[in-house]
Amino acid sequence: MRIGLVGAGRIGAFHAATLNGLAAVDQVVVADADASRAEVVAKDLGLQFAPGVDQVLAGGIDAFVIAAATSAHAELIGKAVAAGIPTFCEKPVALDLAETQRVVALVEKSDVPVHIGFQRRFDLGYQAARDQVASGALGFIHHIRANTNDAFPPPAEYIATSGGFFRDCTVHDFDILRFVTGREVVSVFATGANRGEPFFGEYGDVDAAAALLTLDDSTFAAVSGTRYNAAGHDVRMEVLGSLGSIAVGLDEHTALKSAEAGVTFPGGEPHTTFMDRFRPAYVAELTAFTEVVAGTRAVPCTVRDALQAFRIADACELSRREQRVVLLEEIGA
Ligand SMILES: NC(=O)c1ccc[n+]([C@@H]2O[C@H](COP(=O)([O-])OP(=O)(O)OC[C@H]3O[C@@H](n4cnc5c(N)ncnc54)[C@H](O)[C@@H]3O)[C@@H](O)[C@H]2O)c1
């Protein structure tokens, strides 16, 4: 199949390389608002280059991959749906809830498959945790701890259009929390701080945050994250149940050192970016997308799933700003 990819930045270049390696993909054509970026990525990977989005959409593609900045997602999904082209779009769907809801309405009215890129759903550890929760092996779940700690912050220009820490970063934890537990969040209390570079605060954002979420079965989930974790890119989840517990992301690469004498685990090299932490998951995710395009599987992460995760992120942002508990029902359903 021939795939058009728009957005040749950090994740776009990475997805272009992944797509290029998939058996189901014959050709990838790359574009970016900054044409020179697309040209460089296309040249480096031996792909086709298009001077703009419209040329990609009109260029006889079977599928469309959106890896542009978040602020461009809603418009690009709209164009792809109008052209009837199956689409994969990076998270989040839009910068705000109203726009996200408009996209959900548009996509659900159409029969164009739109797959949103929450790659943790394709990570074998999270899948194992989900299976153990669903089987009852862990008993009832009382607590979950989830974290997304980036080794170093993205550039200031990225923060300007990212939507803020909860919508950009911990939104992955919110999505995977729903995926692993099969439950919905009913309330949140969140807080955050800017202790790193001042540009976060200048954009009204934070570089570290924590949230306490209550799920609809009274499970408590503590979600935390930072943009400054020099020990490594550290993404984990602990699921603690009445009969057992399980940890996702606890392996030789975990960016932690034990304080106990004689304990050498974890002894491996920590991950430094989301690319090395989730490489196999990104490959599985885009492979799944090609199956969606081929019509052999249902969309594994829908715009409605993305809306639910976004509502939790919005609730956390409101909670942080107003320093109060926010009920999910306050955030437009
Ligand atoms: N799933 C994940 O793990 C993950 C990881 C990183 C980023 N992301 C998401 O991917 C998206 C891109 O992030 P990034 O880190 O690659 O950002 P980036 O800033 O490195 O790249 C964004 C690219 O989009 C281009 N762009 C902006 N507006 C455009 C438009 N209207 N049309 C075409 N191109 C346009 C920019 O020129 C830039 O090259 C964001 O939405 C982000 O949330 C997801």
CSV table of C-alpha atoms and ligand atoms in Angstrom, one decimal:
chain,number,residue,atom,x,y,z
A,1,MET,CA,0.0,0.0,0.0
A,2,ARG,CA,1.0,3.6,-0.6
A,3,ILE,CA,1.0,5.8,2.6
A,4,GLY,CA,1.1,9.6,2.8
A,5,LEU,CA,2.8,10.9,6.0
A,6,VAL,CA,2.4,14.5,7.1
A,7,GLY,CA,4.8,15.9,9.8
A,8,ALA,CA,8.4,15.1,9.5
A,9,GLY,CA,9.6,16.1,13.1
A,10,ARG,CA,10.7,13.8,15.9
A,11,ILE,CA,7.9,11.2,15.7
A,12,GLY,CA,7.2,11.8,12.0
A,13,ALA,CA,10.7,10.8,10.9
A,14,PHE,CA,10.5,7.8,13.3
A,15,HIS,CA,7.1,6.7,11.9
A,16,ALA,CA,8.3,7.2,8.4
A,17,ALA,CA,11.2,4.8,9.0
A,18,THR,CA,8.9,2.2,10.7
A,19,LEU,CA,6.4,2.4,7.9
A,20,ASN,CA,9.1,1.9,5.4
A,21,GLY,CA,10.1,-1.3,7.0
A,22,LEU,CA,6.6,-2.9,7.1
A,23,ALA,CA,5.9,-5.7,4.6
A,24,ALA,CA,2.5,-4.3,3.8
A,25,VAL,CA,3.8,-0.9,2.8
A,26,ASP,CA,5.1,-0.4,-0.7
A,27,GLN,CA,5.7,3.4,-0.7
A,28,VAL,CA,5.7,6.3,1.7
A,29,VAL,CA,5.3,9.9,0.6
A,30,VAL,CA,6.3,12.6,3.1
A,31,ALA,CA,5.3,16.2,3.5
A,32,ASP,CA,5.6,18.9,6.2
A,33,ALA,CA,4.6,22.5,6.6
A,34,ASP,CA,8.4,23.1,6.5
A,35,ALA,CA,9.0,21.4,3.2
A,36,SER,CA,12.8,21.3,3.7
A,37,ARG,CA,12.2,19.0,6.8
A,38,ALA,CA,10.2,16.6,4.7
A,39,GLU,CA,12.7,16.7,1.9
A,40,VAL,CA,15.5,15.8,4.3
A,41,VAL,CA,13.6,12.9,5.9
A,42,ALA,CA,12.5,11.6,2.5
A,43,LYS,CA,16.1,11.7,1.2
A,44,ASP,CA,17.6,10.1,4.3
A,45,LEU,CA,15.1,7.2,4.2
A,46,GLY,CA,14.8,6.9,0.4
A,47,LEU,CA,11.1,7.9,0.4
A,48,GLN,CA,9.0,10.1,-1.9
A,49,PHE,CA,8.7,13.8,-1.1
A,50,ALA,CA,5.6,16.0,-1.6
A,51,PRO,CA,5.7,19.8,-1.4
A,52,GLY,CA,2.5,20.0,0.7
A,53,VAL,CA,-0.4,18.2,2.4
A,54,ASP,CA,-2.8,18.7,-0.5
A,55,GLN,CA,-0.4,17.0,-2.9
A,56,VAL,CA,-0.1,14.0,-0.6
A,57,LEU,CA,-3.9,13.6,-0.3
A,58,ALA,CA,-4.4,14.0,-4.0
A,59,GLY,CA,-1.5,11.7,-4.8
A,60,GLY,CA,-3.3,8.3,-4.9
A,61,ILE,CA,-2.6,7.2,-1.4
A,62,ASP,CA,-4.3,4.2,0.4
A,63,ALA,CA,-3.7,5.6,3.9
A,64,PHE,CA,-2.7,8.8,5.6
A,65,VAL,CA,-0.5,9.2,8.7
A,66,ILE,CA,-0.6,12.4,10.7
A,67,ALA,CA,2.5,13.1,12.8
A,68,ALA,CA,2.3,16.9,12.5
A,69,ALA,CA,2.1,19.2,15.5
A,70,THR,CA,-1.0,18.7,17.7
A,71,SER,CA,-2.4,22.1,16.6
A,72,ALA,CA,-2.7,20.7,13.0
A,73,HIS,CA,-4.4,17.3,13.8
A,74,ALA,CA,-8.1,18.3,13.7
A,75,GLU,CA,-7.8,20.1,10.3
A,76,LEU,CA,-5.8,17.2,8.8
A,77,ILE,CA,-8.2,14.6,10.1
A,78,GLY,CA,-11.0,16.6,8.6
A,79,LYS,CA,-9.3,16.7,5.2
A,80,ALA,CA,-8.6,13.0,5.2
A,81,VAL,CA,-12.1,12.1,6.2
A,82,ALA,CA,-13.5,14.4,3.4
A,83,ALA,CA,-11.2,12.5,1.0
A,84,GLY,CA,-12.3,9.1,2.4
A,85,ILE,CA,-8.8,8.0,3.3
A,86,PRO,CA,-8.1,5.7,6.3
A,87,THR,CA,-6.1,7.7,8.8
A,88,PHE,CA,-3.7,7.2,11.7
A,89,CYS,CA,-3.2,10.3,13.8
A,90,GLU,CA,-0.8,10.9,16.6
A,91,LYS,CA,-2.3,11.8,20.0
A,92,PRO,CA,-4.0,14.0,21.0
A,93,VAL,CA,-6.8,14.7,18.5
A,94,ALA,CA,-6.8,18.4,19.1
A,95,LEU,CA,-5.7,21.1,21.5
A,96,ASP,CA,-9.0,21.5,23.2
A,97,LEU,CA,-12.1,19.6,24.1
A,98,ALA,CA,-14.6,21.4,21.8
A,99,GLU,CA,-12.4,20.7,18.8
A,100,THR,CA,-11.9,17.1,19.9
A,101,GLN,CA,-15.6,16.6,20.2
A,102,ARG,CA,-16.1,18.1,16.7
A,103,VAL,CA,-13.6,15.6,15.3
A,104,VAL,CA,-15.3,12.7,17.1
A,105,ALA,CA,-18.7,13.7,15.6
A,106,LEU,CA,-17.2,14.1,12.1
A,107,VAL,CA,-15.4,10.7,12.2
A,108,GLU,CA,-18.3,8.8,13.8
A,109,LYS,CA,-20.7,10.2,11.1
A,110,SER,CA,-18.4,8.9,8.4
A,111,ASP,CA,-17.3,5.4,7.6
A,112,VAL,CA,-13.6,6.3,7.4
A,113,PRO,CA,-11.5,4.5,9.9
A,114,VAL,CA,-9.4,6.8,12.1
A,115,HIS,CA,-6.8,5.2,14.5
A,116,ILE,CA,-5.3,7.4,17.2
A,117,GLY,CA,-1.7,6.8,18.3
A,118,PHE,CA,-1.6,5.6,21.9
A,119,GLN,CA,1.2,3.1,21.3
A,120,ARG,CA,1.2,1.8,24.9
A,121,ARG,CA,-1.8,-0.3,23.9
A,122,PHE,CA,0.6,-2.3,21.8
A,123,ASP,CA,3.3,-2.8,24.5
A,124,LEU,CA,3.4,-6.4,25.7
A,125,GLY,CA,3.8,-5.4,29.3
A,126,TYR,CA,0.6,-3.3,29.4
A,127,GLN,CA,-1.2,-6.1,27.5
A,128,ALA,CA,-0.1,-8.7,30.1
A,129,ALA,CA,-1.3,-6.4,32.9
A,130,ARG,CA,-4.7,-5.9,31.2
A,131,ASP,CA,-5.0,-9.7,30.8
A,132,GLN,CA,-4.3,-10.3,34.5
A,133,VAL,CA,-6.8,-7.7,35.6
A,134,ALA,CA,-9.5,-9.1,33.2
A,135,SER,CA,-8.8,-12.7,34.3
A,136,GLY,CA,-9.3,-11.8,38.0
A,137,ALA,CA,-5.8,-13.2,38.8
A,138,LEU,CA,-5.0,-10.0,40.8
A,139,GLY,CA,-8.3,-10.0,42.7
A,140,PHE,CA,-9.9,-6.6,43.1
A,141,ILE,CA,-7.5,-3.7,42.2
A,142,HIS,CA,-7.1,-1.2,45.0
A,143,HIS,CA,-4.2,1.0,43.8
A,144,ILE,CA,-2.4,1.8,40.5
A,145,ARG,CA,0.8,3.8,40.2
A,146,ALA,CA,1.7,5.1,36.8
A,147,ASN,CA,4.4,7.4,35.7
A,148,THR,CA,5.8,9.1,32.6
A,149,ASN,CA,9.3,10.6,33.3
A,150,ASP,CA,11.1,12.1,30.3
A,151,ALA,CA,14.9,12.1,30.5
A,152,PHE,CA,15.0,15.7,29.1
A,153,PRO,CA,12.5,18.3,28.0
A,154,PRO,CA,11.4,18.9,24.4
A,155,PRO,CA,12.3,22.3,22.9
A,156,ALA,CA,10.3,25.5,23.8
A,157,GLU,CA,8.6,25.6,20.4
A,158,TYR,CA,7.1,22.1,21.1
A,159,ILE,CA,5.7,23.2,24.4
A,160,ALA,CA,4.1,26.3,22.7
A,161,THR,CA,1.7,24.0,20.8
A,162,SER,CA,1.6,20.9,22.9
A,163,GLY,CA,-1.6,21.6,24.9
A,164,GLY,CA,0.1,21.4,28.3
A,165,PHE,CA,1.6,18.6,30.4
A,166,PHE,CA,-1.6,16.6,31.1
A,167,ARG,CA,-2.9,16.7,27.5
A,168,ASP,CA,0.5,16.1,26.0
A,169,CYS,CA,2.3,13.7,28.4
A,170,THR,CA,0.3,12.0,31.1
A,171,VAL,CA,-2.6,11.6,28.6
A,172,HIS,CA,-0.7,8.4,27.7
A,173,ASP,CA,-1.1,7.2,31.3
A,174,PHE,CA,-4.8,8.2,31.3
A,175,ASP,CA,-5.4,6.2,28.1
A,176,ILE,CA,-3.5,3.1,29.3
A,177,LEU,CA,-5.3,3.3,32.7
A,178,ARG,CA,-8.6,2.9,30.9
A,179,PHE,CA,-7.1,0.1,28.6
A,180,VAL,CA,-5.6,-1.9,31.5
A,181,THR,CA,-8.5,-1.6,33.9
A,182,GLY,CA,-11.5,-1.4,31.6
A,183,ARG,CA,-12.8,1.3,34.0
A,184,GLU,CA,-13.6,5.0,33.7
A,185,VAL,CA,-12.3,7.8,35.9
A,186,VAL,CA,-14.9,9.6,38.0
A,187,SER,CA,-12.8,12.3,39.7
A,188,VAL,CA,-9.3,13.8,39.8
A,189,PHE,CA,-7.1,16.0,42.0
A,190,ALA,CA,-4.0,17.3,40.3
A,191,THR,CA,-1.1,19.6,40.9
A,192,GLY,CA,2.0,20.7,39.0
A,193,ALA,CA,5.1,22.9,39.2
A,194,ASN,CA,7.6,24.6,37.0
A,195,ARG,CA,11.1,24.0,38.5
A,196,GLY,CA,13.0,23.6,35.2
A,197,GLU,CA,13.4,26.1,32.4
A,198,PRO,CA,11.1,29.1,32.7
A,199,PHE,CA,9.6,28.7,29.2
A,200,PHE,CA,7.1,26.1,30.6
A,201,GLY,CA,5.7,28.7,33.0
A,202,GLU,CA,5.7,31.4,30.2
A,203,TYR,CA,3.3,29.1,28.2
A,204,GLY,CA,1.2,28.5,31.3
A,205,ASP,CA,2.5,25.0,31.5
A,206,VAL,CA,4.3,22.9,34.1
A,207,ASP,CA,7.3,20.5,33.8
A,208,ALA,CA,6.3,18.1,36.7
A,209,ALA,CA,2.8,17.1,37.8
A,210,ALA,CA,1.0,14.6,39.9
A,211,ALA,CA,-2.7,13.5,39.9
A,212,LEU,CA,-4.8,11.3,42.1
A,213,LEU,CA,-7.6,9.7,40.1
A,214,THR,CA,-10.6,7.7,41.4
A,215,LEU,CA,-12.0,5.1,39.1
A,216,ASP,CA,-15.7,4.1,39.0
A,217,ASP,CA,-14.9,0.9,41.1
A,218,SER,CA,-13.1,3.0,43.7
A,219,THR,CA,-9.6,2.0,42.5
A,220,PHE,CA,-7.2,4.8,43.3
A,221,ALA,CA,-4.6,5.7,40.6
A,222,ALA,CA,-1.6,8.0,41.3
A,223,VAL,CA,-0.3,9.3,38.0
A,224,SER,CA,2.9,11.4,38.0
A,225,GLY,CA,5.4,12.7,35.4
A,226,THR,CA,8.3,15.1,34.8
A,227,ARG,CA,10.2,16.5,31.8
A,228,TYR,CA,13.4,16.3,33.8
A,229,ASN,CA,14.5,12.7,34.7
A,230,ALA,CA,18.2,12.5,33.8
A,231,ALA,CA,18.2,8.9,35.1
A,232,GLY,CA,16.4,8.0,31.9
A,233,HIS,CA,13.1,7.8,30.1
A,234,ASP,CA,11.0,6.0,32.8
A,235,VAL,CA,7.5,4.8,32.0
A,236,ARG,CA,6.0,2.3,34.3
A,237,MET,CA,2.7,1.1,35.9
A,238,GLU,CA,2.2,-0.9,39.0
A,239,VAL,CA,-1.2,-2.6,39.4
A,240,LEU,CA,-1.8,-3.7,43.0
A,241,GLY,CA,-4.7,-6.1,43.7
A,242,SER,CA,-6.1,-8.0,46.6
A,243,LEU,CA,-4.6,-11.3,45.3
A,244,GLY,CA,-1.5,-10.1,43.6
A,245,SER,CA,0.4,-7.3,41.9
A,246,ILE,CA,2.2,-6.7,38.6
A,247,ALA,CA,4.6,-4.1,37.4
A,248,VAL,CA,4.8,-2.9,33.7
A,249,GLY,CA,8.2,-1.5,32.6
A,250,LEU,CA,10.2,-3.1,35.5
A,251,ASP,CA,13.1,-4.7,33.8
A,252,GLU,CA,16.9,-4.3,33.3
A,253,HIS,CA,16.4,-1.0,31.6
A,254,THR,CA,14.3,0.6,34.4
A,255,ALA,CA,15.9,4.0,35.2
A,256,LEU,CA,16.2,3.3,39.0
A,257,LYS,CA,19.0,2.4,41.3
A,258,SER,CA,18.3,0.3,44.4
A,259,ALA,CA,19.3,1.8,47.8
A,260,GLU,CA,19.7,-1.7,49.3
A,261,ALA,CA,23.2,-3.1,49.8
A,262,GLY,CA,24.2,-5.8,47.3
A,263,VAL,CA,21.2,-5.3,45.0
A,264,THR,CA,22.4,-4.8,41.5
A,265,PHE,CA,19.0,-5.0,39.7
A,266,PRO,CA,18.2,-3.2,37.4
A,267,GLY,CA,21.7,-3.4,35.9
A,268,GLY,CA,21.1,-2.5,32.2
A,269,GLU,CA,21.3,0.7,30.3
A,270,PRO,CA,18.2,2.9,31.0
A,271,HIS,CA,16.1,4.1,28.0
A,272,THR,CA,16.7,7.7,27.0
A,273,THR,CA,13.7,8.4,24.8
A,274,PHE,CA,10.2,7.2,24.1
A,275,MET,CA,11.6,5.8,20.8
A,276,ASP,CA,13.8,3.2,22.5
A,277,ARG,CA,11.3,2.5,25.4
A,278,PHE,CA,8.4,1.7,22.9
A,279,ARG,CA,10.1,0.7,19.6
A,280,PRO,CA,8.4,-2.7,19.4
A,281,ALA,CA,5.0,-1.1,20.4
A,282,TYR,CA,5.3,1.5,17.6
A,283,VAL,CA,6.0,-1.2,15.1
A,284,ALA,CA,3.0,-3.2,16.3
A,285,GLU,CA,0.9,-0.1,16.3
A,286,LEU,CA,1.6,0.8,12.7
A,287,THR,CA,1.3,-2.8,11.6
A,288,ALA,CA,-2.1,-2.8,13.2
A,289,PHE,CA,-2.9,0.4,11.2
A,290,THR,CA,-2.0,-1.4,8.0
A,291,GLU,CA,-4.5,-4.1,9.0
A,292,VAL,CA,-7.1,-1.5,9.6
A,293,VAL,CA,-6.4,-0.1,6.1
A,294,ALA,CA,-6.6,-3.6,4.6
A,295,GLY,CA,-10.0,-4.1,6.3
A,296,THR,CA,-8.9,-7.0,8.4
A,297,ARG,CA,-9.2,-5.5,11.9
A,298,ALA,CA,-11.2,-2.9,13.7
A,299,VAL,CA,-9.7,0.4,14.8
A,300,PRO,CA,-7.8,-0.5,18.0
A,301,CYS,CA,-7.9,3.0,19.5
A,302,THR,CA,-10.7,5.2,18.4
A,303,VAL,CA,-11.3,9.0,18.4
A,304,ARG,CA,-13.8,8.3,21.2
A,305,ASP,CA,-11.0,6.6,23.3
A,306,ALA,CA,-8.9,9.7,22.7
A,307,LEU,CA,-11.7,11.9,23.8
A,308,GLN,CA,-12.1,10.0,27.1
A,309,ALA,CA,-8.3,10.3,27.8
A,310,PHE,CA,-8.5,14.0,26.8
A,311,ARG,CA,-11.4,14.6,29.2
A,312,ILE,CA,-9.3,13.2,32.1
A,313,ALA,CA,-6.4,15.5,31.0
A,314,ASP,CA,-8.7,18.5,30.9
A,315,ALA,CA,-10.1,17.6,34.4
A,316,CYS,CA,-6.5,17.4,35.7
A,317,GLU,CA,-5.6,20.8,34.1
A,318,LEU,CA,-8.7,22.4,35.7
A,319,SER,CA,-7.9,20.8,39.0
A,320,ARG,CA,-4.4,22.0,38.9
A,321,ARG,CA,-5.4,25.6,38.1
A,322,GLU,CA,-8.3,25.7,40.7
A,323,GLN,CA,-6.6,23.5,43.3
A,324,ARG,CA,-9.8,21.4,43.8
A,325,VAL,CA,-11.2,18.0,43.1
A,326,VAL,CA,-12.8,17.9,39.7
A,327,LEU,CA,-15.5,15.4,38.7
A,328,LEU,CA,-15.3,14.0,35.2
A,329,GLU,CA,-18.9,14.8,34.7
A,330,GLU,CA,-17.9,18.5,34.8
A,331,ILE,CA,-15.9,18.0,31.6
A,332,GLY,CA,-18.3,17.9,28.6
A,333,ALA,CA,-19.1,14.2,27.8
B,1,LIG,N1,2.7,8.7,20.6
B,1,LIG,C1,3.9,9.2,21.1
B,1,LIG,O1,4.6,8.5,21.8
B,1,LIG,C2,4.3,10.5,20.7
B,1,LIG,C3,5.6,10.9,20.9
B,1,LIG,C4,6.0,12.2,20.5
B,1,LIG,C5,5.1,13.1,19.8
B,1,LIG,N2,3.8,12.6,19.7
B,1,LIG,C6,2.8,13.5,19.0
B,1,LIG,O2,3.2,13.7,17.7
B,1,LIG,C7,3.0,15.0,17.2
B,1,LIG,C8,4.3,15.6,16.7
B,1,LIG,O3,5.2,15.6,17.7
B,1,LIG,P1,6.8,15.8,17.4
B,1,LIG,O4,7.5,15.6,18.7
B,1,LIG,O5,7.2,15.0,16.3
B,1,LIG,O6,6.8,17.4,17.1
B,1,LIG,P2,7.9,18.1,16.2
B,1,LIG,O7,7.8,19.6,16.6
B,1,LIG,O8,9.2,17.5,16.3
B,1,LIG,O9,7.4,17.9,14.7
B,1,LIG,C9,6.1,18.5,14.3
B,1,LIG,C10,6.2,18.7,12.8
B,1,LIG,O10,4.9,19.0,12.3
B,1,LIG,C11,5.1,20.0,11.3
B,1,LIG,N3,3.8,20.7,11.1
B,1,LIG,C12,3.2,21.6,12.0
B,1,LIG,N4,2.1,22.0,11.5
B,1,LIG,C13,1.9,21.4,10.3
B,1,LIG,C14,0.9,21.4,9.3
B,1,LIG,N5,-0.2,22.1,9.5
B,1,LIG,N6,1.0,20.6,8.2
B,1,LIG,C15,2.1,19.8,8.1
B,1,LIG,N7,3.1,19.8,9.0
B,1,LIG,C16,3.0,20.5,10.1
B,1,LIG,C17,6.2,20.9,11.8
B,1,LIG,O11,6.8,21.6,10.8
B,1,LIG,C18,7.2,19.8,12.4
B,1,LIG,O12,8.1,19.3,11.4
B,1,LIG,C19,2.4,15.7,18.4
B,1,LIG,O13,1.0,15.8,18.3
B,1,LIG,C20,2.8,14.9,19.6
B,1,LIG,O14,1.8,14.9,20.6
B,1,LIG,C21,3.4,11.4,20.0
